[in-house]
Amino acid sequence: MTVTTGNPPGDFVQVGATRDGLDPYLDCARRRGMRAVLVETPAFLRWRRLLGRREFDVELAVARPQDPDAVRAALTAAGVTPGLVLTGFERYVYAGFALAEALRVAPWPGAGVDFRPLDKREQREALLRGAPQVAQPRFLPLDLGDQGAADGLGFPQVIKPADGGGGLGVLLVDGAAQRRRALDRIRELTNYGGGAFSGIVAEEFVKGPELSLQGVAQQGSAVLLSVCEKLTCLEEVPGEPGLSGFREVGHVARPGTDAPPELHALAQACLDAVGYRAGPFHLDVLQGPTGPVFVEMGFRLSGGGLVALVEKATGADWAERAFASHLGDAAPVRPPSPVTGTGGIAGQISAVSEDELAAAEALQEPGITIEVQRATPPPDRSALPADDLPALASDLARHTGSAGRVVVSGGPADRVPALLHSLVAHRLRG
């Protein structure tokens, strides 16, 4: 893809590296001749280099990327002139928007003059105020000194940090005793990049199929590019028998134009309630017995390879559409059409063993395309300074362990999910 623009508006600054290694914003910047600057912790920059990830033009080590003042000081010292600030990872989305506003560069004010990204608790409260018609689980912010009020939510419950990401610290509990163990466990964790969580939320567990919506806000209107069925499993927390967390196993993507009206309405109501007017977003939703139930919202591109999967199913370059929406160098975003040859559906699973990859290679069906993408063997952690390991603990727990990715597309619409389920059924039973 070639993008023709006038003089670049300044440097592109990405706060936080993508954990899946795709770095689609890097491509967007280079197509425009913009210098690309990555801001990350010193420890993660060292880990990223060991992983063999692509280099940005400038890579700035900042001890606390979650602190917009610290990031701004580092940019000034390095002679960086930001023209666009976006985030590549959930932990730093708050700092990214605050930095853009302080510097008076995109996505401010297009995303909303007064917009700031809300954490999971704040999102729920904003919906109660501004979109009470949106169903969501009952919830309660937890005071670590007194959790008795949360018993009124019933059991099972989900306990989660208010500003975590990638499933960090999200635990399923089936009683007050397990909840106390879950809270003890969360106390032992540090958020990505170091530091404490902003708070902890208890919410009722709603059982049902899980969906994620990928879209772009354009002048306050929600444009859904795709809707994914999520494949998730429960996994026991190491050292905590009987206590389980959640792990995303895979996704099956379909064009957003195929989404039922209630999902379009939910996405629009969420944008309106939080005041988000321009830029990428993703929404997690449960299909409850009476309709969709809001789980949480992110104000960035999804990780986990979803940018590539969205393009596989729909032909939409999600990163490019988001990038262009902030710079005003493209036509208005429109819902994409299914890609010829994919049947308008594509799915992927993250494989955890060579056996799963081998099983995928053995699958053969007419009209079905199966791609097996083996992950590079993980680097030896002994190559890192000992002080890096505590700083990387959350990343190593949540973003390592994949043997590769299996991507399936084409054929009848029901075959893609069926084939993916066959590869990971032993895990989904958990």
Coordinates of N, CA, C and O in Angstrom, one line a residue, residues 311-423:
E311 N -7.7 -8.3 8.8 CA -7.4 -8.1 7.3 C -7.6 -9.3 6.5 O -8.1 -9.3 5.4
K312 N -7.3 -10.5 7.1 CA -7.5 -11.7 6.4 C -9.0 -12.0 6.1 O -9.3 -12.4 5.0
A313 N -9.8 -11.6 7.1 CA -11.3 -11.9 6.9 C -12.0 -10.8 6.1 O -12.9 -11.1 5.4
T314 N -11.5 -9.5 6.2 CA -12.3 -8.4 5.7 C -11.5 -7.6 4.6 O -12.2 -6.8 3.9
G315 N -10.2 -7.7 4.5 CA -9.4 -6.9 3.7 C -9.1 -5.5 4.2 O -8.5 -4.7 3.6
A316 N -9.6 -5.2 5.5 CA -9.4 -3.9 6.1 C -8.1 -3.9 6.8 O -7.9 -4.8 7.7
D317 N -7.3 -2.9 6.5 CA -6.1 -2.7 7.3 C -6.5 -1.8 8.5 O -6.6 -0.6 8.4
W318 N -6.7 -2.4 9.6 CA -7.3 -1.7 10.8 C -6.3 -0.6 11.2 O -6.7 0.5 11.5
A319 N -5.0 -0.9 11.3 CA -4.1 0.1 11.7 C -4.0 1.3 10.7 O -4.0 2.4 11.2
E320 N -4.1 1.0 9.5 CA -4.0 2.1 8.5 C -5.3 3.0 8.6 O -5.2 4.2 8.5
R321 N -6.4 2.4 8.8 CA -7.6 3.2 8.9 C -7.6 4.0 10.1 O -8.1 5.2 10.1
A322 N -7.1 3.5 11.2 CA -7.0 4.3 12.4 C -6.0 5.4 12.3 O -6.2 6.5 12.7
F323 N -4.8 5.1 11.8 CA -3.8 6.1 11.6 C -4.2 7.2 10.7 O -4.1 8.4 11.0
A324 N -4.9 6.8 9.6 CA -5.3 7.8 8.6 C -6.4 8.7 9.2 O -6.6 9.9 8.9
S325 N -7.3 8.1 10.1 CA -8.4 8.9 10.7 C -7.8 10.0 11.5 O -8.5 11.1 11.7
H326 N -6.7 9.8 12.1 CA -6.1 10.9 13.0 C -5.3 11.9 12.2 O -5.3 13.1 12.6
L327 N -4.8 11.5 11.0 CA -4.0 12.5 10.2 C -4.9 13.1 9.1 O -4.4 14.0 8.4
G328 N -6.1 12.6 8.9 CA -7.0 13.2 7.9 C -6.5 13.1 6.5 O -6.8 13.9 5.6
D329 N -5.7 12.0 6.2 CA -5.2 11.8 4.8 C -5.9 10.7 4.1 O -5.3 10.1 3.2
A330 N -7.1 10.3 4.5 CA -7.8 9.2 3.8 C -9.3 9.5 3.7 O -9.8 10.4 4.4
A331 N -10.0 8.8 2.9 CA -11.4 8.9 2.8 C -12.0 8.4 4.1 O -11.4 7.7 4.9
P332 N -13.3 8.8 4.4 CA -13.9 8.3 5.6 C -13.9 6.8 5.7 O -14.0 6.1 4.7
V333 N -13.8 6.3 6.9 CA -13.8 4.8 7.1 C -15.2 4.3 6.8 O -16.2 4.8 7.3
R334 N -15.2 3.1 6.1 CA -16.4 2.5 5.8 C -16.3 1.0 6.2 O -15.2 0.5 6.1
P335 N -17.4 0.4 6.5 CA -17.3 -1.1 6.8 C -16.7 -1.8 5.5 O -17.1 -1.5 4.4
P336 N -15.9 -2.8 5.8 CA -15.3 -3.5 4.7 C -16.2 -4.6 4.1 O -17.2 -5.0 4.7
S337 N -15.8 -5.1 3.0 CA -16.5 -6.3 2.4 C -15.7 -7.5 2.6 O -14.4 -7.4 2.8
P338 N -16.3 -8.7 2.6 CA -15.5 -9.9 2.8 C -14.5 -10.1 1.7 O -14.6 -9.6 0.6
V339 N -13.3 -10.7 2.0 CA -12.3 -10.9 1.1 C -12.6 -12.1 0.2 O -13.0 -13.2 0.7
T340 N -12.5 -12.0 -1.1 CA -12.7 -13.1 -2.0 C -11.8 -14.2 -1.7 O -10.6 -14.0 -1.5
G341 N -12.4 -15.4 -1.5 CA -11.5 -16.6 -1.3 C -11.5 -17.0 0.2 O -11.1 -18.1 0.5
T342 N -12.0 -16.1 1.1 CA -12.0 -16.4 2.5 C -13.4 -16.8 3.0 O -13.6 -17.3 4.1
G343 N -14.4 -16.6 2.1 CA -15.7 -16.8 2.6 C -16.2 -15.8 3.6 O -17.2 -16.0 4.3
G344 N -15.4 -14.7 3.7 CA -15.8 -13.7 4.7 C -15.5 -14.2 6.2 O -16.1 -13.6 7.1
I345 N -14.7 -15.2 6.3 CA -14.4 -15.7 7.7 C -13.0 -16.2 7.7 O -12.5 -16.8 6.8
A346 N -12.3 -15.9 8.8 CA -11.0 -16.4 9.0 C -10.8 -16.5 10.5 O -11.3 -15.8 11.3
G347 N -10.0 -17.5 10.9 CA -9.8 -17.8 12.3 C -8.4 -18.1 12.6 O -7.6 -18.5 11.7
Q348 N -8.0 -18.1 13.9 CA -6.7 -18.4 14.3 C -6.7 -19.0 15.7 O -7.6 -18.7 16.5
I349 N -5.7 -19.8 16.0 CA -5.5 -20.2 17.4 C -4.0 -20.0 17.7 O -3.2 -20.1 16.8
S350 N -3.7 -19.8 19.0 CA -2.4 -19.7 19.4 C -2.0 -21.1 19.9 O -2.6 -21.6 20.9
A351 N -1.1 -21.8 19.3 CA -0.7 -23.2 19.6 C 0.3 -23.1 20.8 O 1.1 -22.3 20.8
V352 N 0.1 -24.1 21.7 CA 1.1 -24.2 22.8 C 2.0 -25.4 22.7 O 2.8 -25.6 23.6
S353 N 1.9 -26.2 21.7 CA 2.7 -27.3 21.6 C 3.0 -27.7 20.1 O 2.2 -27.3 19.2
E354 N 4.1 -28.4 19.9 CA 4.4 -28.9 18.6 C 3.3 -29.9 18.1 O 3.0 -30.0 16.9
D355 N 2.6 -30.6 19.0 CA 1.5 -31.5 18.6 C 0.4 -30.8 18.0 O -0.2 -31.2 17.0
E356 N 0.0 -29.6 18.5 CA -1.1 -28.8 18.0 C -0.7 -28.3 16.6 O -1.5 -28.3 15.6
L357 N 0.6 -27.9 16.4 CA 1.0 -27.4 15.1 C 1.0 -28.6 14.1 O 0.6 -28.4 12.9
A358 N 1.5 -29.8 14.5 CA 1.5 -30.9 13.6 C 0.1 -31.3 13.2 O -0.2 -31.7 12.1
A359 N -0.8 -31.3 14.2 CA -2.2 -31.6 13.9 C -2.8 -30.7 12.9 O -3.6 -31.1 12.0
A360 N -2.4 -29.4 12.9 CA -2.9 -28.4 12.0 C -2.3 -28.7 10.6 O -3.0 -28.6 9.6
E361 N -1.1 -29.1 10.5 CA -0.4 -29.4 9.2 C -1.1 -30.6 8.6 O -1.1 -30.7 7.3
A362 N -1.6 -31.5 9.4 CA -2.3 -32.7 8.8 C -3.7 -32.4 8.3 O -4.3 -33.3 7.6
L363 N -4.3 -31.3 8.7 CA -5.6 -31.0 8.2 C -5.6 -30.7 6.7 O -4.8 -29.9 6.3
Q364 N -6.5 -31.3 6.0 CA -6.7 -31.0 4.6 C -8.2 -31.1 4.2 O -8.8 -32.1 4.5
E365 N -8.7 -30.0 3.7 CA -10.1 -30.0 3.2 C -10.1 -29.1 1.9 O -9.5 -28.1 1.9
P366 N -10.9 -29.5 1.0 CA -11.0 -28.7 -0.2 C -11.5 -27.3 0.1 O -12.5 -27.2 0.8
G367 N -10.9 -26.3 -0.5 CA -11.3 -25.0 -0.4 C -10.9 -24.3 0.9 O -11.2 -23.1 1.1
I368 N -10.2 -25.0 1.8 CA -9.8 -24.5 3.1 C -8.3 -24.2 3.0 O -7.5 -25.0 2.6
T369 N -7.9 -23.0 3.4 CA -6.5 -22.6 3.5 C -6.0 -22.7 5.0 O -6.7 -22.1 5.8
I370 N -5.0 -23.4 5.2 CA -4.4 -23.6 6.6 C -3.0 -23.1 6.6 O -2.2 -23.7 5.9
E371 N -2.7 -22.1 7.4 CA -1.4 -21.6 7.5 C -0.8 -21.9 8.9 O -1.5 -21.6 9.9
V372 N 0.3 -22.5 9.0 CA 1.0 -22.8 10.2 C 2.2 -21.9 10.4 O 3.1 -21.9 9.6
Q373 N 2.1 -21.0 11.4 CA 3.2 -20.0 11.6 C 3.9 -20.4 12.9 O 3.4 -20.1 14.0
R374 N 5.1 -21.0 12.7 CA 5.9 -21.4 13.9 C 6.5 -20.2 14.5 O 7.1 -19.3 13.8
A375 N 6.5 -20.1 15.9 CA 7.1 -19.0 16.6 C 8.6 -19.3 16.7 O 9.1 -20.4 16.7
T376 N 9.4 -18.2 16.7 CA 10.8 -18.3 16.9 C 11.1 -18.8 18.3 O 10.4 -18.4 19.2
P377 N 12.0 -19.8 18.5 CA 12.2 -20.3 19.8 C 12.5 -19.1 20.8 O 13.2 -18.2 20.4
P378 N 12.0 -19.1 22.0 CA 12.2 -18.0 22.9 C 13.7 -17.9 23.2 O 14.4 -18.8 23.3
P379 N 14.1 -16.6 23.4 CA 15.5 -16.4 23.8 C 15.9 -16.9 25.2 O 15.0 -17.1 26.0
D380 N 17.1 -17.1 25.4 CA 17.6 -17.5 26.8 C 17.5 -16.3 27.7 O 18.1 -15.2 27.5
R381 N 16.7 -16.4 28.7 CA 16.5 -15.3 29.6 C 17.8 -14.9 30.4 O 17.9 -13.8 30.9
S382 N 18.7 -15.8 30.4 CA 20.0 -15.6 31.1 C 20.8 -14.4 30.4 O 21.7 -13.9 31.0
A383 N 20.3 -14.1 29.1 CA 21.0 -13.0 28.4 C 20.6 -11.7 29.0 O 21.2 -10.6 28.6
L384 N 19.5 -11.6 29.8 CA 19.0 -10.4 30.4 C 19.7 -10.1 31.7 O 20.1 -11.1 32.4
P385 N 19.9 -8.9 32.1 CA 20.4 -8.6 33.4 C 19.4 -9.1 34.4 O 18.1 -9.1 34.2
A386 N 19.9 -9.6 35.6 CA 19.0 -10.1 36.6 C 17.9 -9.2 37.0 O 16.8 -9.6 37.3
D387 N 18.2 -7.9 37.0 CA 17.2 -6.9 37.5 C 16.1 -6.7 36.5 O 15.0 -6.2 36.8
D388 N 16.2 -7.2 35.2 CA 15.1 -7.1 34.3 C 14.0 -8.1 34.5 O 12.9 -7.9 34.2
L389 N 14.3 -9.2 35.2 CA 13.3 -10.3 35.3 C 12.1 -9.9 36.2 O 11.0 -10.1 35.8
P390 N 12.3 -9.2 37.3 CA 11.1 -8.8 38.0 C 10.3 -7.8 37.2 O 9.1 -7.8 37.2
A391 N 11.0 -6.9 36.5 CA 10.3 -5.9 35.7 C 9.5 -6.5 34.5 O 8.5 -6.0 34.1
L392 N 9.9 -7.7 34.1 CA 9.3 -8.4 33.0 C 8.4 -9.5 33.4 O 7.8 -10.2 32.6
A393 N 8.2 -9.7 34.7 CA 7.5 -10.8 35.2 C 6.1 -11.0 34.6 O 5.7 -12.1 34.2
S394 N 5.3 -9.9 34.6 CA 4.0 -9.9 34.0 C 4.0 -10.3 32.5 O 3.2 -11.1 32.0
D395 N 4.9 -9.7 31.8 CA 5.0 -10.0 30.4 C 5.4 -11.5 30.1 O 4.8 -12.2 29.3
L396 N 6.3 -12.0 30.9 CA 6.8 -13.4 30.8 C 5.6 -14.3 31.1 O 5.5 -15.4 30.6
A397 N 4.8 -13.9 32.0 CA 3.7 -14.8 32.4 C 2.5 -14.8 31.4 O 1.9 -15.8 31.2
R398 N 2.3 -13.7 30.8 CA 1.1 -13.5 29.9 C 1.4 -13.5 28.4 O 0.5 -13.7 27.6
H399 N 2.6 -13.3 28.0 CA 2.9 -13.1 26.6 C 4.1 -14.0 26.1 O 4.8 -13.6 25.2
T400 N 4.2 -15.1 26.8 CA 5.2 -16.1 26.3 C 4.5 -17.5 26.3 O 3.4 -17.6 26.8
G401 N 5.2 -18.5 25.7 CA 4.6 -19.8 25.8 C 4.0 -20.3 24.5 O 3.6 -21.5 24.4
S402 N 3.8 -19.4 23.5 CA 3.2 -19.9 22.3 C 4.2 -20.6 21.4 O 5.3 -20.1 21.2
A403 N 3.8 -21.7 20.8 CA 4.6 -22.4 19.9 C 4.4 -21.9 18.5 O 5.2 -22.2 17.6
G404 N 3.4 -21.2 18.3 CA 3.1 -20.6 16.9 C 1.6 -20.3 16.8 O 0.9 -20.4 17.8
R405 N 1.2 -20.0 15.6 CA -0.2 -19.6 15.3 C -0.7 -20.4 14.1 O 0.1 -20.6 13.1
V406 N -1.9 -20.8 14.2 CA -2.6 -21.5 13.1 C -3.7 -20.6 12.6 O -4.6 -20.2 13.4
V407 N -3.7 -20.3 11.3 CA -4.7 -19.4 10.7 C -5.4 -20.2 9.6 O -4.8 -20.8 8.8
V408 N -6.8 -20.2 9.7 CA -7.6 -21.0 8.8 C -8.6 -20.1 8.2 O -9.2 -19.2 8.8
S409 N -8.8 -20.2 6.8 CA -9.7 -19.4 6.1 C -10.3 -20.2 4.9 O -9.7 -21.2 4.5
G410 N -11.4 -19.7 4.4 CA -12.0 -20.3 3.2 C -13.0 -21.4 3.6 O -13.2 -21.8 4.7
G411 N -13.7 -21.8 2.5 CA -14.7 -22.9 2.7 C -16.0 -22.4 3.3 O -16.2 -21.2 3.6
P412 N -16.9 -23.4 3.6 CA -18.2 -23.0 4.3 C -17.9 -22.3 5.6 O -17.0 -22.6 6.3
A413 N -18.8 -21.4 6.0 CA -18.7 -20.6 7.2 C -18.5 -21.4 8.4 O -17.8 -21.0 9.4
D414 N -19.1 -22.6 8.5 CA -19.1 -23.4 9.7 C -17.8 -24.2 9.9 O -17.5 -24.7 10.9
R415 N -17.0 -24.3 8.8 CA -15.8 -25.2 8.9 C -14.7 -24.6 9.6 O -13.9 -25.2 10.2
V416 N -14.5 -23.2 9.4 CA -13.4 -22.6 10.1 C -13.4 -22.8 11.6 O -12.4 -23.3 12.2
P417 N -14.5 -22.4 12.3 CA -14.6 -22.6 13.7 C -14.5 -24.1 14.1 O -13.8 -24.5 15.1
A418 N -15.1 -25.0 13.3 CA -15.0 -26.4 13.6 C -13.6 -27.0 13.5 O -13.2 -27.7 14.4
L419 N -12.8 -26.6 12.5 CA -11.4 -27.0 12.5 C -10.6 -26.5 13.6 O -9.8 -27.2 14.2
L420 N -10.8 -25.2 13.9 CA -10.0 -24.6 15.0 C -10.4 -25.3 16.3 O -9.5 -25.6 17.2
H421 N -11.6 -25.5 16.6 CA -12.1 -26.2 17.8 C -11.4 -27.6 17.9 O -11.1 -28.1 19.0
S422 N -11.3 -28.3 16.7 CA -10.8 -29.6 16.8 C -9.3 -29.6 17.2 O -8.8 -30.6 17.8
L423 N -8.6 -28.5 17.0 CA -7.2 -28.5 17.4 C -7.0 -28.2 18.8 O -6.0 -28.6 19.4

